[in-house]
Amino acid sequence: METLQQAYECACQEQDAEGAAELARKIRNKLLDSTDKEMSLDRLGLDTSSATKFIASLANIFSGAWAKYRQELRDITEQEGFPFHITFPTPPDSTEEP
């Protein structure tokens, strides 16, 4: 990851828009990959005691902190300064609810 970040910074300094965009997407994809474990079914703590509670648990998954973080990662290419001036979102604390 550090190598990718250094290459991204170099591309930004050189004003290489195509290279910076490609590297930003690679960084984003690695960050997304690293969150997959947070969204796996066995970690989500689904309440299966009733259909209503199960559905409520599922709804929380798609609106929880990790889901929001993942969407923020996907939206990086929509940031006004992309590809040279982007802000990567901060992941939620791994102890937070999904």
Tab-separated table of N, CA, C and O in Angstrom:
chain	number	residue	atom	x	y	z
A	1	MET	N	0.828	-1.184	0.000
A	1	MET	CA	0.000	0.000	0.000
A	1	MET	C	0.877	1.254	0.000
A	1	MET	O	0.570	2.214	-0.684
A	2	GLU	N	1.941	1.209	0.775
A	2	GLU	CA	2.834	2.365	0.844
A	2	GLU	C	3.425	2.689	-0.524
A	2	GLU	O	3.526	3.866	-0.901
A	3	THR	N	3.782	1.652	-1.268
A	3	THR	CA	4.340	1.847	-2.601
A	3	THR	C	3.316	2.509	-3.519
A	3	THR	O	3.652	3.413	-4.283
A	4	LEU	N	2.075	2.060	-3.435
A	4	LEU	CA	1.016	2.671	-4.244
A	4	LEU	C	0.824	4.136	-3.880
A	4	LEU	O	0.669	4.988	-4.762
A	5	GLN	N	0.840	4.437	-2.595
A	5	GLN	CA	0.649	5.816	-2.157
A	5	GLN	C	1.794	6.704	-2.627
A	5	GLN	O	1.564	7.841	-3.060
A	6	GLN	N	3.003	6.192	-2.582
A	6	GLN	CA	4.148	6.960	-3.065
A	6	GLN	C	4.048	7.191	-4.570
A	6	GLN	O	4.340	8.292	-5.058
A	7	ALA	N	3.647	6.160	-5.303
A	7	ALA	CA	3.488	6.301	-6.751
A	7	ALA	C	2.380	7.304	-7.071
A	7	ALA	O	2.510	8.115	-8.005
A	8	TYR	N	1.300	7.269	-6.286
A	8	TYR	CA	0.204	8.227	-6.482
A	8	TYR	C	0.705	9.654	-6.258
A	8	TYR	O	0.439	10.556	-7.057
A	9	GLU	N	1.437	9.870	-5.160
A	9	GLU	CA	1.972	11.198	-4.862
A	9	GLU	C	2.903	11.682	-5.969
A	9	GLU	O	2.872	12.852	-6.350
A	10	CYS	N	3.701	10.790	-6.500
A	10	CYS	CA	4.611	11.129	-7.593
A	10	CYS	C	3.817	11.530	-8.841
A	10	CYS	O	4.138	12.527	-9.497
A	11	ALA	N	2.795	10.772	-9.164
A	11	ALA	CA	1.957	11.089	-10.329
A	11	ALA	C	1.285	12.447	-10.147
A	11	ALA	O	1.155	13.214	-11.109
A	12	CYS	N	0.876	12.754	-8.927
A	12	CYS	CA	0.268	14.064	-8.653
A	12	CYS	C	1.280	15.183	-8.847
A	12	CYS	O	0.966	16.216	-9.444
A	13	GLN	N	2.483	14.974	-8.349
A	13	GLN	CA	3.526	15.990	-8.495
A	13	GLN	C	3.861	16.233	-9.960
A	13	GLN	O	4.139	17.361	-10.356
A	14	GLU	N	3.807	15.186	-10.751
A	14	GLU	CA	4.102	15.292	-12.179
A	14	GLU	C	2.890	15.732	-12.993
A	14	GLU	O	2.965	15.850	-14.206
A	15	GLN	N	1.758	15.937	-12.293
A	15	GLN	CA	0.501	16.326	-12.948
A	15	GLN	C	0.073	15.308	-14.021
A	15	GLN	O	-0.472	15.664	-15.065
A	16	ASP	N	0.343	14.045	-13.737
A	16	ASP	CA	-0.057	12.936	-14.617
A	16	ASP	C	-1.466	12.496	-14.220
A	16	ASP	O	-1.638	11.634	-13.357
A	17	ALA	N	-2.465	13.120	-14.821
A	17	ALA	CA	-3.859	12.860	-14.440
A	17	ALA	C	-4.244	11.401	-14.636
A	17	ALA	O	-4.892	10.804	-13.773
A	18	GLU	N	-3.858	10.821	-15.748
A	18	GLU	CA	-4.224	9.425	-16.022
A	18	GLU	C	-3.573	8.483	-15.014
A	18	GLU	O	-4.225	7.600	-14.456
A	19	GLY	N	-2.295	8.683	-14.744
A	19	GLY	CA	-1.591	7.841	-13.780
A	19	GLY	C	-2.124	8.025	-12.371
A	19	GLY	O	-2.308	7.054	-11.631
A	20	ALA	N	-2.375	9.278	-11.984
A	20	ALA	CA	-2.895	9.553	-10.642
A	20	ALA	C	-4.268	8.923	-10.466
A	20	ALA	O	-4.563	8.337	-9.419
A	21	ALA	N	-5.117	9.031	-11.476
A	21	ALA	CA	-6.459	8.444	-11.394
A	21	ALA	C	-6.377	6.930	-11.265
A	21	ALA	O	-7.075	6.328	-10.441
A	22	GLU	N	-5.520	6.312	-12.058
A	22	GLU	CA	-5.371	4.853	-12.001
A	22	GLU	C	-4.863	4.411	-10.630
A	22	GLU	O	-5.377	3.452	-10.041
A	23	LEU	N	-3.877	5.116	-10.099
A	23	LEU	CA	-3.324	4.753	-8.797
A	23	LEU	C	-4.315	5.020	-7.673
A	23	LEU	O	-4.414	4.227	-6.727
A	24	ALA	N	-5.073	6.096	-7.764
A	24	ALA	CA	-6.091	6.380	-6.747
A	24	ALA	C	-7.131	5.260	-6.720
A	24	ALA	O	-7.562	4.832	-5.653
A	25	ARG	N	-7.506	4.783	-7.896
A	25	ARG	CA	-8.473	3.676	-7.964
A	25	ARG	C	-7.883	2.391	-7.386
A	25	ARG	O	-8.578	1.622	-6.728
A	26	LYS	N	-6.603	2.155	-7.626
A	26	LYS	CA	-5.959	0.958	-7.062
A	26	LYS	C	-5.929	1.034	-5.537
A	26	LYS	O	-6.199	0.045	-4.861
A	27	ILE	N	-5.596	2.207	-5.006
A	27	ILE	CA	-5.600	2.380	-3.553
A	27	ILE	C	-7.002	2.160	-3.021
A	27	ILE	O	-7.214	1.446	-2.039
A	28	ARG	N	-7.983	2.787	-3.669
A	28	ARG	CA	-9.379	2.630	-3.256
A	28	ARG	C	-9.793	1.164	-3.265
A	28	ARG	O	-10.414	0.670	-2.325
A	29	ASN	N	-9.437	0.445	-4.317
A	29	ASN	CA	-9.824	-0.967	-4.421
A	29	ASN	C	-9.182	-1.813	-3.320
A	29	ASN	O	-9.818	-2.709	-2.777
A	30	LYS	N	-7.933	-1.516	-2.981
A	30	LYS	CA	-7.283	-2.248	-1.884
A	30	LYS	C	-7.982	-1.949	-0.555
A	30	LYS	O	-8.165	-2.835	0.268
A	31	LEU	N	-8.363	-0.682	-0.347
A	31	LEU	CA	-9.078	-0.336	0.873
A	31	LEU	C	-10.437	-1.032	0.920
A	31	LEU	O	-10.854	-1.518	1.970
A	32	LEU	N	-11.120	-1.093	-0.215
A	32	LEU	CA	-12.398	-1.815	-0.268
A	32	LEU	C	-12.198	-3.297	0.039
A	32	LEU	O	-12.952	-3.883	0.815
A	33	ASP	N	-11.177	-3.882	-0.567
A	33	ASP	CA	-10.894	-5.299	-0.309
A	33	ASP	C	-10.640	-5.555	1.173
A	33	ASP	O	-11.059	-6.579	1.716
A	34	SER	N	-9.965	-4.612	1.822
A	34	SER	CA	-9.644	-4.809	3.230
A	34	SER	C	-10.878	-4.708	4.122
A	34	SER	O	-10.844	-5.129	5.277
A	35	THR	N	-11.983	-4.177	3.612
A	35	THR	CA	-13.208	-4.068	4.410
A	35	THR	C	-14.149	-5.245	4.202
A	35	THR	O	-15.141	-5.361	4.925
A	36	ASP	N	-13.862	-6.097	3.259
A	36	ASP	CA	-14.746	-7.232	2.993
A	36	ASP	C	-15.001	-8.057	4.251
A	36	ASP	O	-16.114	-8.506	4.491
A	37	LYS	N	-13.978	-8.227	5.053
A	37	LYS	CA	-14.136	-9.037	6.274
A	37	LYS	C	-15.135	-8.410	7.238
A	37	LYS	O	-15.804	-9.109	7.985
A	38	GLU	N	-15.255	-7.082	7.217
A	38	GLU	CA	-16.190	-6.398	8.111
A	38	GLU	C	-17.638	-6.597	7.680
A	38	GLU	O	-18.549	-6.419	8.473
A	39	MET	N	-17.826	-6.955	6.419
A	39	MET	CA	-19.176	-7.111	5.894
A	39	MET	C	-19.560	-8.576	5.688
A	39	MET	O	-20.613	-8.866	5.144
A	40	SER	N	-18.714	-9.499	6.133
A	40	SER	CA	-19.040	-10.912	5.960
A	40	SER	C	-20.159	-11.312	6.920
A	40	SER	O	-20.273	-10.794	8.026
A	41	LEU	N	-20.991	-12.207	6.483
A	41	LEU	CA	-22.184	-12.578	7.239
A	41	LEU	C	-21.892	-13.076	8.653
A	41	LEU	O	-22.650	-12.784	9.577
A	42	ASP	N	-20.792	-13.773	8.830
A	42	ASP	CA	-20.521	-14.304	10.165
A	42	ASP	C	-20.098	-13.211	11.157
A	42	ASP	O	-20.149	-13.406	12.361
A	43	ARG	N	-19.727	-12.031	10.677
A	43	ARG	CA	-19.334	-10.925	11.563
A	43	ARG	C	-20.455	-9.916	11.778
A	43	ARG	O	-20.330	-9.004	12.571
A	44	LEU	N	-21.534	-10.061	11.070
A	44	LEU	CA	-22.560	-9.029	11.081
A	44	LEU	C	-23.514	-9.097	12.264
A	44	LEU	O	-24.250	-8.157	12.511
A	45	GLY	N	-23.515	-10.175	12.984
A	45	GLY	CA	-24.362	-10.275	14.170
A	45	GLY	C	-25.842	-10.167	13.864
A	45	GLY	O	-26.570	-9.450	14.537
A	46	LEU	N	-26.283	-10.879	12.852
A	46	LEU	CA	-27.687	-10.831	12.476
A	46	LEU	C	-28.560	-11.462	13.554
A	46	LEU	O	-28.263	-12.541	14.056
A	47	ASP	N	-29.622	-10.762	13.894
A	47	ASP	CA	-30.581	-11.278	14.875
A	47	ASP	C	-31.603	-12.114	14.113
A	47	ASP	O	-32.408	-11.590	13.353
A	48	THR	N	-31.573	-13.411	14.315
A	48	THR	CA	-32.469	-14.313	13.589
A	48	THR	C	-33.603	-14.832	14.463
A	48	THR	O	-34.273	-15.797	14.110
A	49	SER	N	-33.847	-14.167	15.587
A	49	SER	CA	-34.887	-14.644	16.502
A	49	SER	C	-36.294	-14.451	15.946
A	49	SER	O	-37.217	-15.139	16.358
A	50	SER	N	-36.459	-13.537	15.016
A	50	SER	CA	-37.747	-13.370	14.345
A	50	SER	C	-37.481	-12.753	12.976
A	50	SER	O	-36.426	-12.157	12.742
A	51	ALA	N	-38.433	-12.880	12.092
A	51	ALA	CA	-38.284	-12.322	10.749
A	51	ALA	C	-38.112	-10.808	10.809
A	51	ALA	O	-37.287	-10.224	10.093
A	52	THR	N	-38.852	-10.153	11.681
A	52	THR	CA	-38.776	-8.696	11.806
A	52	THR	C	-37.391	-8.259	12.274
A	52	THR	O	-36.810	-7.316	11.732
A	53	LYS	N	-36.855	-8.952	13.264
A	53	LYS	CA	-35.533	-8.607	13.779
A	53	LYS	C	-34.449	-8.904	12.747
A	53	LYS	O	-33.465	-8.168	12.629
A	54	PHE	N	-34.641	-9.977	11.998
A	54	PHE	CA	-33.683	-10.318	10.947
A	54	PHE	C	-33.659	-9.229	9.880
A	54	PHE	O	-32.595	-8.775	9.463
A	55	ILE	N	-34.823	-8.776	9.455
A	55	ILE	CA	-34.904	-7.720	8.440
A	55	ILE	C	-34.301	-6.418	8.967
A	55	ILE	O	-33.588	-5.719	8.252
A	56	ALA	N	-34.565	-6.107	10.226
A	56	ALA	CA	-33.984	-4.911	10.832
A	56	ALA	C	-32.459	-5.025	10.878
A	56	ALA	O	-31.745	-4.038	10.634
A	57	SER	N	-31.948	-6.219	11.174
A	57	SER	CA	-30.501	-6.444	11.190
A	57	SER	C	-29.912	-6.230	9.804
A	57	SER	O	-28.859	-5.604	9.658
A	58	LEU	N	-30.588	-6.738	8.791
A	58	LEU	CA	-30.125	-6.549	7.416
A	58	LEU	C	-30.131	-5.077	7.026
A	58	LEU	O	-29.207	-4.590	6.377
A	59	ALA	N	-31.170	-4.356	7.408
A	59	ALA	CA	-31.259	-2.924	7.094
A	59	ALA	C	-30.082	-2.175	7.710
A	59	ALA	O	-29.512	-1.279	7.088
A	60	ASN	N	-29.698	-2.541	8.921
A	60	ASN	CA	-28.569	-1.892	9.589
A	60	ASN	C	-27.264	-2.149	8.842
A	60	ASN	O	-26.406	-1.272	8.779
A	61	ILE	N	-27.131	-3.316	8.272
A	61	ILE	CA	-25.927	-3.651	7.521
A	61	ILE	C	-25.730	-2.670	6.374
A	61	ILE	O	-24.642	-2.180	6.121
A	62	PHE	N	-26.813	-2.369	5.665
A	62	PHE	CA	-26.712	-1.534	4.483
A	62	PHE	C	-26.698	-0.043	4.795
A	62	PHE	O	-26.489	0.770	3.907
A	63	SER	N	-26.904	0.317	6.058
A	63	SER	CA	-26.842	1.727	6.431
A	63	SER	C	-25.833	1.974	7.546
A	63	SER	O	-25.701	3.089	8.025
A	64	GLY	N	-25.103	0.953	7.940
A	64	GLY	CA	-24.149	1.057	9.042
A	64	GLY	C	-22.859	1.757	8.648
A	64	GLY	O	-22.642	2.147	7.491
A	65	ALA	N	-21.982	1.911	9.615
A	65	ALA	CA	-20.736	2.655	9.439
A	65	ALA	C	-19.849	2.064	8.340
A	65	ALA	O	-19.277	2.803	7.535
A	66	TRP	N	-19.748	0.729	8.297
A	66	TRP	CA	-18.888	0.121	7.274
A	66	TRP	C	-19.472	0.279	5.888
A	66	TRP	O	-18.744	0.515	4.923
A	67	ALA	N	-20.773	0.170	5.762
A	67	ALA	CA	-21.414	0.365	4.461
A	67	ALA	C	-21.206	1.799	3.978
A	67	ALA	O	-20.920	2.037	2.802
A	68	LYS	N	-21.328	2.770	4.884
A	68	LYS	CA	-21.111	4.174	4.525
A	68	LYS	C	-19.658	4.410	4.112
A	68	LYS	O	-19.385	5.108	3.137
A	69	TYR	N	-18.731	3.831	4.852
A	69	TYR	CA	-17.309	3.964	4.523
A	69	TYR	C	-17.022	3.402	3.135
A	69	TYR	O	-16.349	4.034	2.319
A	70	ARG	N	-17.567	2.226	2.861
A	70	ARG	CA	-17.347	1.604	1.552
A	70	ARG	C	-17.925	2.474	0.432
A	70	ARG	O	-17.324	2.603	-0.632
A	71	GLN	N	-19.080	3.091	0.661
A	71	GLN	CA	-19.655	3.973	-0.352
A	71	GLN	C	-18.790	5.218	-0.545
A	71	GLN	O	-18.589	5.676	-1.666
A	72	GLU	N	-18.252	5.751	0.549
A	72	GLU	CA	-17.353	6.900	0.441
A	72	GLU	C	-16.122	6.544	-0.388
A	72	GLU	O	-15.634	7.369	-1.168
A	73	LEU	N	-15.615	5.326	-0.236
A	73	LEU	CA	-14.490	4.881	-1.053
A	73	LEU	C	-14.886	4.832	-2.532
A	73	LEU	O	-14.135	5.280	-3.403
A	74	ARG	N	-16.064	4.304	-2.801
A	74	ARG	CA	-16.525	4.227	-4.199
A	74	ARG	C	-16.706	5.619	-4.809
A	74	ARG	O	-16.563	5.795	-6.009
A	75	ASP	N	-17.040	6.597	-3.978
A	75	ASP	CA	-17.318	7.954	-4.465
A	75	ASP	C	-16.064	8.811	-4.619
A	75	ASP	O	-16.167	9.977	-5.020
A	76	ILE	N	-14.900	8.270	-4.350
A	76	ILE	CA	-13.660	9.052	-4.452
A	76	ILE	C	-13.519	9.690	-5.832
A	76	ILE	O	-13.097	10.834	-5.946
A	77	THR	N	-13.878	8.975	-6.860
A	77	THR	CA	-13.711	9.514	-8.208
A	77	THR	C	-14.652	10.686	-8.489
A	77	THR	O	-14.471	11.397	-9.476
A	78	GLU	N	-15.626	10.905	-7.612
A	78	GLU	CA	-16.568	12.013	-7.777
A	78	GLU	C	-16.127	13.267	-7.020
A	78	GLU	O	-16.764	14.320	-7.147
A	79	GLN	N	-15.064	13.155	-6.235
A	79	GLN	CA	-14.597	14.317	-5.482
A	79	GLN	C	-14.131	15.408	-6.440
A	79	GLN	O	-13.551	15.123	-7.493
A	80	GLU	N	-14.348	16.645	-6.057
A	80	GLU	CA	-14.051	17.787	-6.918
A	80	GLU	C	-12.590	17.829	-7.374
A	80	GLU	O	-12.305	18.170	-8.509
A	81	GLY	N	-11.656	17.466	-6.532
A	81	GLY	CA	-10.246	17.553	-6.889
A	81	GLY	C	-9.661	16.316	-7.539
A	81	GLY	O	-8.461	16.267	-7.788
A	82	PHE	N	-10.492	15.322	-7.812
A	82	PHE	CA	-9.992	14.068	-8.383
A	82	PHE	C	-9.325	14.348	-9.725
A	82	PHE	O	-9.854	15.082	-10.525
A	83	PRO	N	-8.164	13.797	-10.024
A	83	PRO	CA	-7.416	12.796	-9.267
A	83	PRO	C	-6.301	13.367	-8.396
A	83	PRO	O	-5.674	12.639	-7.654
A	84	PHE	N	-6.053	14.679	-8.490
A	84	PHE	CA	-4.885	15.229	-7.794
A	84	PHE	C	-5.121	15.569	-6.323
A	84	PHE	O	-4.207	15.494	-5.522
A	85	HIS	N	-6.320	15.990	-5.989
A	85	HIS	CA	-6.600	16.429	-4.621
A	85	HIS	C	-7.820	15.684	-4.101
A	85	HIS	O	-8.939	16.150	-4.239
A	86	ILE	N	-7.552	14.509	-3.555
A	86	ILE	CA	-8.645	13.702	-3.015
A	86	ILE	C	-8.376	13.419	-1.538
A	86	ILE	O	-7.251	13.465	-1.080
A	87	THR	N	-9.445	13.142	-0.847
A	87	THR	CA	-9.344	12.788	0.564
A	87	THR	C	-9.919	11.388	0.738
A	87	THR	O	-11.092	11.166	0.440
A	88	PHE	N	-9.068	10.475	1.171
A	88	PHE	CA	-9.552	9.130	1.448
A	88	PHE	C	-10.286	9.149	2.776
A	88	PHE	O	-9.802	9.744	3.738
A	89	PRO	N	-11.460	8.516	2.845
A	89	PRO	CA	-12.215	8.515	4.098
A	89	PRO	C	-11.502	7.695	5.170
A	89	PRO	O	-10.676	6.833	4.867
A	90	THR	N	-11.837	7.976	6.386
A	90	THR	CA	-11.275	7.246	7.527
A	90	THR	C	-12.191	6.063	7.835
A	90	THR	O	-13.401	6.236	7.952
A	91	PRO	N	-11.613	4.864	7.930
A	91	PRO	CA	-12.471	3.699	8.243
A	91	PRO	C	-13.040	3.809	9.646
A	91	PRO	O	-12.398	4.397	10.537
A	92	PRO	N	-14.214	3.257	9.841
A	92	PRO	CA	-14.778	3.250	11.189
A	92	PRO	C	-13.960	2.344	12.101
A	92	PRO	O	-13.208	1.495	11.625
A	93	ASP	N	-14.118	2.522	13.366
A	93	ASP	CA	-13.469	1.650	14.341
A	93	ASP	C	-13.976	0.237	14.096
A	93	ASP	O	-15.180	0.021	13.943
A	94	SER	N	-13.099	-0.739	14.054
A	94	SER	CA	-13.502	-2.116	13.734
A	94	SER	C	-14.437	-2.697	14.789
A	94	SER	O	-15.034	-3.741	14.565
A	95	THR	N	-14.600	-2.033	15.925
A	95	THR	CA	-15.525	-2.536	16.941
A	95	THR	C	-16.916	-1.952	16.779
A	95	THR	O	-17.835	-2.334	17.487
A	96	GLU	N	-17.087	-1.004	15.816
A	96	GLU	CA	-18.403	-0.422	15.593
A	96	GLU	C	-19.323	-1.429	14.912
A	96	GLU	O	-18.880	-2.373	14.259
A	97	GLU	N	-20.590	-1.173	15.040
A	97	GLU	CA	-21.589	-2.016	14.381
A	97	GLU	C	-21.433	-1.858	12.877
A	97	GLU	O	-21.043	-0.807	12.399
A	98	PRO	N	-21.780	-2.896	12.088
A	98	PRO	CA	-21.642	-2.844	10.635
A	98	PRO	C	-22.449	-1.754	9.998
A	98	PRO	O	-23.299	-1.157	10.368
